[in-house]
Short mmCIF file of C-alpha atoms and ligand atoms in Angstrom, two decimals:
data_model
loop_
_atom_site.label_atom_id
_atom_site.label_comp_id
_atom_site.label_asym_id
_atom_site.label_seq_id
_atom_site.Cartn_x
_atom_site.Cartn_y
_atom_site.Cartn_z
CA MET A 439 109.84 -1.37 90.60
CA THR A 440 109.48 2.17 91.85
CA ASP A 441 106.57 4.19 90.49
CA VAL A 442 107.26 7.27 92.56
CA TYR A 443 110.49 8.76 93.90
CA LEU A 444 110.60 10.30 97.36
CA GLN A 445 113.68 12.44 97.86
CA GLU A 446 114.88 12.91 101.43
CA VAL A 447 115.50 16.51 102.50
CA CYS A 448 115.54 16.15 106.31
CA PRO A 449 119.30 16.65 106.68
CA ARG A 450 119.02 20.03 104.87
CA ASP A 451 115.47 21.45 105.02
CA GLY A 452 114.67 19.54 108.21
CA LEU A 453 117.67 20.64 110.22
CA GLN A 454 118.14 24.20 108.89
CA ILE A 455 115.38 25.59 111.12
CA GLU A 456 116.13 23.64 114.32
CA SER A 457 117.17 25.86 117.23
CA VAL A 458 119.47 23.17 118.57
CA ILE A 459 122.40 22.53 116.25
CA LEU A 460 122.88 18.80 115.76
CA PRO A 461 126.44 17.54 116.27
CA THR A 462 128.12 16.58 112.98
CA ASP A 463 128.38 12.96 114.19
CA ASP A 464 124.59 12.72 114.54
CA LYS A 465 124.05 14.19 111.07
CA VAL A 466 126.49 11.74 109.50
CA ARG A 467 124.83 8.81 111.28
CA LEU A 468 121.37 9.95 110.18
CA ILE A 469 122.41 10.39 106.53
CA ASP A 470 124.22 7.04 106.50
CA SER A 471 121.09 5.35 107.84
CA LEU A 472 118.91 7.13 105.27
CA SER A 473 121.31 5.98 102.54
CA GLN A 474 120.37 2.38 103.42
CA THR A 475 116.59 2.81 103.04
CA GLY A 476 116.25 3.01 99.24
CA PHE A 477 116.37 6.72 98.42
CA SER A 478 117.70 7.79 95.02
CA ARG A 479 118.38 11.35 96.20
CA ILE A 480 119.28 12.81 99.60
CA GLU A 481 119.78 16.53 100.20
CA VAL A 482 122.72 16.51 102.58
CA SER A 483 123.24 20.16 103.49
CA SER A 484 123.53 23.77 102.25
CA PHE A 485 126.63 25.71 101.32
CA VAL A 486 125.14 29.00 102.46
CA SER A 487 126.45 31.70 104.74
CA PRO A 488 127.05 30.18 108.20
CA LYS A 489 125.71 33.43 109.63
CA ALA A 490 122.43 32.95 107.74
CA VAL A 491 122.01 29.26 108.67
CA PRO A 492 124.30 28.32 111.58
CA ALA A 493 122.71 24.84 111.82
CA LEU A 494 124.34 23.81 108.52
CA ALA A 495 127.75 25.46 108.95
CA ASP A 496 129.40 22.01 108.94
CA ALA A 497 128.24 21.14 105.38
CA ALA A 498 131.76 20.38 104.09
CA GLU A 499 132.56 18.12 107.03
CA VAL A 500 129.26 16.26 106.66
CA PHE A 501 129.93 15.65 102.95
CA ALA A 502 133.45 14.47 103.74
CA ARG A 503 132.34 12.00 106.39
CA ILE A 504 129.21 10.33 105.00
CA THR A 505 129.49 6.87 103.50
CA ARG A 506 128.23 7.18 99.98
CA VAL A 507 126.01 4.55 98.40
CA PRO A 508 126.56 4.54 94.61
CA SER A 509 122.83 4.51 93.76
CA VAL A 510 122.18 7.67 95.81
CA THR A 511 122.62 11.20 94.46
CA TYR A 512 123.92 13.42 97.27
CA VAL A 513 122.64 16.97 96.84
CA ALA A 514 123.86 20.34 98.15
CA LEU A 515 121.80 23.52 98.18
CA VAL A 516 123.71 26.55 96.91
CA PRO A 517 122.70 30.22 96.89
CA ASN A 518 125.62 31.84 95.08
CA ARG A 519 128.98 31.28 93.37
CA LYS A 520 130.86 30.84 96.65
CA GLY A 521 128.40 28.12 97.70
CA ALA A 522 128.82 26.37 94.36
CA GLU A 523 132.61 26.37 94.67
CA ARG A 524 132.37 24.92 98.16
CA ALA A 525 129.84 22.27 97.04
CA ILE A 526 131.99 21.16 94.10
CA GLU A 527 135.04 21.02 96.37
CA ALA A 528 133.01 18.81 98.75
CA GLU A 529 132.14 16.54 95.82
CA ALA A 530 128.38 17.00 95.95
CA ASP A 531 126.81 14.96 93.13
CA GLU A 532 124.18 17.58 92.44
CA LEU A 533 123.96 21.33 93.12
CA ASN A 534 120.51 22.70 93.87
CA MET A 535 120.17 26.44 93.13
CA VAL A 536 117.28 28.21 94.85
CA ALA A 537 115.50 31.42 93.91
CA SER A 538 112.01 32.59 94.80
CA VAL A 539 109.48 33.76 92.26
CA SER A 540 108.53 36.30 94.95
CA ARG A 541 111.02 39.17 94.89
CA THR A 542 110.23 39.96 98.55
CA HIS A 543 110.95 36.42 99.73
CA ASN A 544 114.14 36.28 97.68
CA LEU A 545 115.30 39.50 99.35
CA ALA A 546 114.51 38.08 102.80
CA ASN A 547 116.08 34.69 102.10
CA MET A 548 119.04 35.52 99.86
CA ARG A 549 119.48 39.26 100.44
CA MET A 550 119.29 39.92 96.71
CA THR A 551 116.59 40.17 94.07
CA THR A 552 115.49 37.15 92.04
CA GLU A 553 117.22 38.75 89.01
CA GLU A 554 120.47 39.03 90.97
CA SER A 555 120.16 35.37 92.00
CA PHE A 556 119.82 34.36 88.33
CA LEU A 557 122.85 36.45 87.35
CA GLY A 558 124.89 34.34 89.77
CA PHE A 559 123.21 31.15 88.55
CA SER A 560 124.78 31.52 85.07
CA GLN A 561 128.22 31.31 86.72
CA ILE A 562 127.12 28.43 88.95
CA ALA A 563 125.76 26.55 85.94
CA ARG A 564 129.07 26.90 84.10
CA LEU A 565 131.10 25.73 87.12
CA THR A 566 128.74 22.82 87.82
CA LEU A 567 128.51 21.53 84.28
CA ASP A 568 132.31 21.89 83.82
CA ALA A 569 132.76 19.81 86.97
CA LYS A 570 130.32 17.24 85.50
CA ARG A 571 127.86 17.48 88.37
CA LEU A 572 124.08 17.49 88.10
CA LEU A 573 122.23 20.78 88.37
CA ASN A 574 118.78 21.37 89.84
CA GLY A 575 116.87 24.63 89.94
CA THR A 576 114.32 25.28 92.70
CA ILE A 577 111.58 27.89 92.46
CA ALA A 578 110.64 28.81 96.03
CA THR A 579 107.25 30.37 96.89
CA ALA A 580 105.94 28.86 93.61
CA PHE A 581 102.48 28.37 95.13
CA GLY A 582 102.34 31.57 97.20
CA CYS A 583 104.50 33.87 99.31
CA PRO A 584 103.96 34.73 102.98
CA PHE A 585 104.80 38.40 102.20
CA GLU A 586 103.21 38.92 98.76
CA GLY A 587 100.46 36.26 98.61
CA ALA A 588 99.55 34.67 95.27
CA GLN A 589 102.28 34.46 92.65
CA SER A 590 101.94 34.63 88.87
CA GLU A 591 101.91 31.15 87.33
CA VAL A 592 103.24 32.68 84.12
CA GLU A 593 106.29 33.94 86.03
CA VAL A 594 106.80 30.53 87.67
CA LEU A 595 106.78 28.89 84.24
CA GLU A 596 109.18 31.53 82.90
CA LEU A 597 111.62 30.60 85.66
CA VAL A 598 111.24 26.92 84.73
CA GLY A 599 112.30 27.91 81.20
CA ARG A 600 115.24 29.97 82.47
CA TYR A 601 116.52 27.09 84.60
CA ARG A 602 116.26 24.77 81.60
CA GLU A 603 118.24 27.25 79.47
CA LEU A 604 120.98 27.23 82.14
CA GLY A 605 121.28 23.46 81.73
CA CYS A 606 119.34 22.28 84.78
CA THR A 607 118.52 18.59 84.58
CA GLY A 608 115.96 18.95 87.35
CA ILE A 609 113.42 21.59 88.35
CA THR A 610 111.71 21.83 91.74
CA LEU A 611 108.51 23.74 92.45
CA ALA A 612 108.54 24.53 96.17
CA ASP A 613 105.57 25.44 98.33
CA THR A 614 107.75 27.16 100.91
CA THR A 615 105.08 27.87 103.53
CA GLY A 616 102.35 25.39 102.62
CA MET A 617 100.07 27.78 100.72
CA ALA A 618 99.19 25.42 97.84
CA ASN A 619 95.82 23.75 97.35
CA PRO A 620 95.11 20.66 95.24
CA ARG A 621 93.35 22.46 92.34
CA GLN A 622 96.18 24.95 92.05
CA VAL A 623 98.65 22.06 92.13
CA THR A 624 96.79 20.21 89.35
CA ARG A 625 96.94 23.35 87.18
CA LEU A 626 100.56 24.33 87.81
CA VAL A 627 101.95 20.79 87.65
CA GLY A 628 100.06 20.19 84.39
CA ALA A 629 101.55 23.36 82.92
CA ALA A 630 105.07 22.56 84.19
CA LEU A 631 104.85 19.04 82.71
CA SER A 632 104.22 20.58 79.31
CA LEU A 633 107.74 22.11 79.64
CA VAL A 634 109.69 19.33 81.43
CA GLY A 635 109.18 15.59 81.70
CA PRO A 636 108.08 13.87 84.94
CA GLU A 637 111.62 12.51 85.44
CA ALA A 638 112.87 16.12 85.72
CA LEU A 639 110.16 17.69 87.88
CA THR A 640 110.12 17.60 91.69
CA LEU A 641 107.36 18.88 93.94
CA HIS A 642 108.42 20.16 97.35
CA PHE A 643 105.45 20.55 99.67
CA HIS A 644 105.27 21.77 103.25
CA ASN A 645 102.41 20.64 105.47
CA THR A 646 101.99 24.05 107.13
CA ARG A 647 98.21 24.10 106.60
CA GLY A 648 97.60 20.35 106.64
CA LEU A 649 97.31 20.04 102.84
CA GLY A 650 100.68 18.44 102.15
CA LEU A 651 99.49 14.96 101.19
CA ALA A 652 96.37 16.25 99.42
CA ASN A 653 98.74 18.28 97.24
CA VAL A 654 100.96 15.24 96.68
CA VAL A 655 97.97 13.24 95.41
CA ALA A 656 96.87 16.09 93.14
CA ALA A 657 100.41 16.37 91.72
CA PHE A 658 100.66 12.59 91.29
CA GLN A 659 97.34 12.47 89.43
CA ALA A 660 98.56 15.32 87.23
CA GLY A 661 101.58 13.17 86.29
CA ALA A 662 104.32 14.18 88.79
CA ARG A 663 106.53 11.37 90.04
CA ARG A 664 109.17 13.04 92.23
CA PHE A 665 108.52 14.48 95.66
CA ASP A 666 110.77 15.95 98.33
CA ALA A 667 109.91 14.89 101.86
CA ALA A 668 111.58 15.09 105.26
CA LEU A 669 111.80 12.32 107.84
CA GLY A 670 109.46 13.09 110.74
CA GLY A 671 108.01 16.08 108.89
CA LEU A 672 110.77 18.39 110.11
CA GLY A 673 111.71 21.48 108.15
CA GLY A 674 111.01 25.01 107.07
CA CYS A 675 112.67 28.12 105.72
CA PRO A 676 114.17 30.27 108.51
CA PHE A 677 113.45 33.39 106.40
CA ALA A 678 109.72 32.82 105.83
CA PRO A 679 107.38 33.80 108.68
CA GLY A 680 105.24 30.91 109.90
CA ALA A 681 107.26 28.27 108.06
CA SER A 682 106.83 24.71 109.29
CA GLY A 683 107.65 21.16 108.34
CA ASN A 684 107.92 19.38 105.02
CA ILE A 685 105.58 16.49 104.31
CA ALA A 686 106.83 13.56 106.39
CA THR A 687 108.70 11.00 104.30
CA GLU A 688 107.35 7.99 106.17
CA ASP A 689 103.72 9.24 106.00
CA THR A 690 104.06 9.93 102.28
CA ALA A 691 105.68 6.55 101.64
CA ALA A 692 103.00 4.76 103.71
CA MET A 693 100.27 6.53 101.74
CA PHE A 694 101.73 5.53 98.38
CA GLU A 695 102.34 1.94 99.46
CA GLU A 696 98.72 1.69 100.71
CA MET A 697 97.60 3.05 97.33
CA GLY A 698 99.56 0.27 95.62
CA VAL A 699 102.22 2.67 94.29
CA PRO A 700 105.69 1.28 95.10
CA THR A 701 108.20 3.76 96.53
CA GLY A 702 111.25 1.49 96.74
CA LEU A 703 111.68 2.55 100.38
CA ASP A 704 112.10 0.37 103.44
CA LEU A 705 109.17 1.69 105.44
CA ARG A 706 109.93 -0.13 108.69
CA THR A 707 113.46 1.26 108.78
CA LEU A 708 112.16 4.75 108.02
CA LEU A 709 109.70 4.46 110.90
CA SER A 710 112.41 3.38 113.28
CA LEU A 711 114.59 6.33 112.20
CA SER A 712 111.63 8.67 112.65
CA HIS A 713 111.06 7.15 116.10
CA GLY A 714 114.58 8.25 117.08
CA LEU A 715 114.19 11.84 115.85
CA PRO A 716 112.65 13.41 118.99
CA THR A 717 115.72 12.34 120.97
CA LEU A 718 117.99 13.90 118.33
CA VAL A 719 116.20 17.23 117.99
CA GLY A 720 114.81 17.51 121.51
CA HIS A 721 111.10 17.80 120.69
CA ASP A 722 108.14 15.91 119.29
CA VAL A 723 107.99 15.73 115.48
CA PRO A 724 104.90 16.07 113.24
CA GLY A 725 105.01 12.68 111.46
CA GLN A 726 101.78 10.76 112.15
CA VAL A 727 102.29 7.16 111.05
CA VAL A 728 105.12 6.72 113.55
CA LYS A 729 102.56 7.44 116.30
CA ALA A 730 99.53 5.64 114.83
CA GLY A 731 101.36 2.66 113.28
CA LEU A 732 100.91 1.34 109.76
CA VAL A 733 97.37 0.50 108.63
CA GLY A 734 98.30 -3.18 108.81
CA ASP A 735 99.51 -2.98 112.44
CA LEU A 736 96.39 -4.37 114.09
CA HIS A 737 95.64 -4.41 117.81
CA PRO A 738 94.46 -7.42 119.84
CA ALA A 739 90.69 -7.51 120.26
CA PRO A 740 89.59 -6.18 123.70
CA ILE A 741 88.22 -9.38 125.28
N1 COA B 868 129.10 30.04 101.91
C1 COA B 868 129.80 30.52 102.99
N2 COA B 868 129.94 31.82 103.27
C2 COA B 868 129.35 32.69 102.41
C3 COA B 868 128.63 32.27 101.29
C4 COA B 868 128.50 30.88 101.06
N3 COA B 868 127.80 30.40 100.03
N4 COA B 868 128.17 33.35 100.65
C5 COA B 868 128.60 34.42 101.33
N5 COA B 868 129.31 34.03 102.41
C6 COA B 868 129.97 34.88 103.41
C7 COA B 868 130.87 35.91 102.79
O1 COA B 868 132.15 35.35 102.57
C8 COA B 868 130.88 36.98 103.83
O2 COA B 868 131.69 36.58 104.92
P1 COA B 868 132.45 37.64 105.84
O3 COA B 868 131.37 38.44 106.52
O4 COA B 868 133.21 36.77 106.79
O5 COA B 868 133.27 38.44 104.90
C9 COA B 868 129.43 36.96 104.33
O6 COA B 868 128.95 35.64 104.06
C10 COA B 868 128.55 37.98 103.64
O7 COA B 868 128.67 37.79 102.24
P2 COA B 868 127.64 38.46 101.20
O8 COA B 868 127.99 38.01 99.83
O9 COA B 868 127.56 39.94 101.46
O10 COA B 868 126.31 37.74 101.58
P3 COA B 868 124.99 38.33 102.23
O11 COA B 868 125.21 38.70 103.65
O12 COA B 868 124.40 39.35 101.31
O13 COA B 868 124.08 37.01 102.21
C11 COA B 868 123.66 34.89 101.17
C12 COA B 868 123.75 36.39 100.98
C13 COA B 868 122.95 34.33 99.94
C14 COA B 868 125.06 34.33 101.27
C15 COA B 868 122.86 34.56 102.47
O14 COA B 868 121.68 35.31 102.49
C16 COA B 868 122.52 33.09 102.56
O15 COA B 868 123.39 32.26 102.78
N6 COA B 868 121.22 32.73 102.40
C17 COA B 868 120.79 31.36 102.44
C18 COA B 868 119.49 31.26 103.15
C19 COA B 868 118.97 29.84 103.21
O16 COA B 868 119.71 28.89 103.27
N7 COA B 868 117.64 29.70 103.23
C20 COA B 868 116.98 28.45 103.34
C21 COA B 868 117.09 27.58 102.16
S1 COA B 868 116.18 28.13 100.78
ZN1 ZN B 869 111.36 23.53 102.03
#
């Protein structure tokens, strides 16, 4: 039994900000390994402008080459109609539309206003639902914006409502640059859960200020059950100053398992995949359990 769902975003959020572009072969191998560890949802790539995010320019090829496990939903991030057409063509199971509550961040990230993003989303929703794919709506900077600071919770909740009206089966509240704190999370998650059920709500936290797992616990206690996380704690938005990694999947899974909350994930396999990440990306990664070991990994007594 799984009480909490961790959704792997390393192949998309994790790799989009890396300066070294991973060869397609390595991405396919990584996603195929992740498919074997018990995830219900893996975000594979983005169908965005290759000029904006060169690291994910091979999205179609990655989708074509991965070995799909039937129990896994393979997700593609899309910013506009062109991205949606490409994602449907690539047979993504779910399209994830992203807009920021902060107008300034949306302009930096998508080169259009939040309103303009939503105009395009009506077309994307029609295409996606006609193609019988799942549709998720992400609200970026939901807990604060690196340009504008605090964001209106009323506006965040309005966007939740707009996504629902478009037919989104899932809604994600994203803390793009790790500005959330646990009390704020308790409040906003509580309010969001009065609009959508826990099966439809995902929290997407970044550990930029070290509060990632504190925010996960606050959201969990407020009733949230779905969390995005990236293997090794890689990740970040290339268009948000100071962005850094997502919460690390293996650290989050280890925490929940220690708390007695089953994740359905094969923790040892995740740790071994995380162990291989520095070789893939060419630098150390933030995940901590892979360095410290699991709580149960005891050391011989020093005699
Ligand atoms: N996929 C591939 N190419 C795309 C595209 C898509 N989804 N959308 C636009 N393009 C191409 C256009 O065809 C055009 O190509 P050309 O120069 O060869 O003619 C070029 O990109 C510019 O198109 P335009 O519609 O003017 O886009 P833009 O320059 O205003 O950029 C976005 C808008 C949304 C496409 C771009 O800002 C983007 O991809 N942002 C994503 C950022 C991101 O992934 N952030 C992190 C995740 S939240
Ligand atoms: Zn992110």
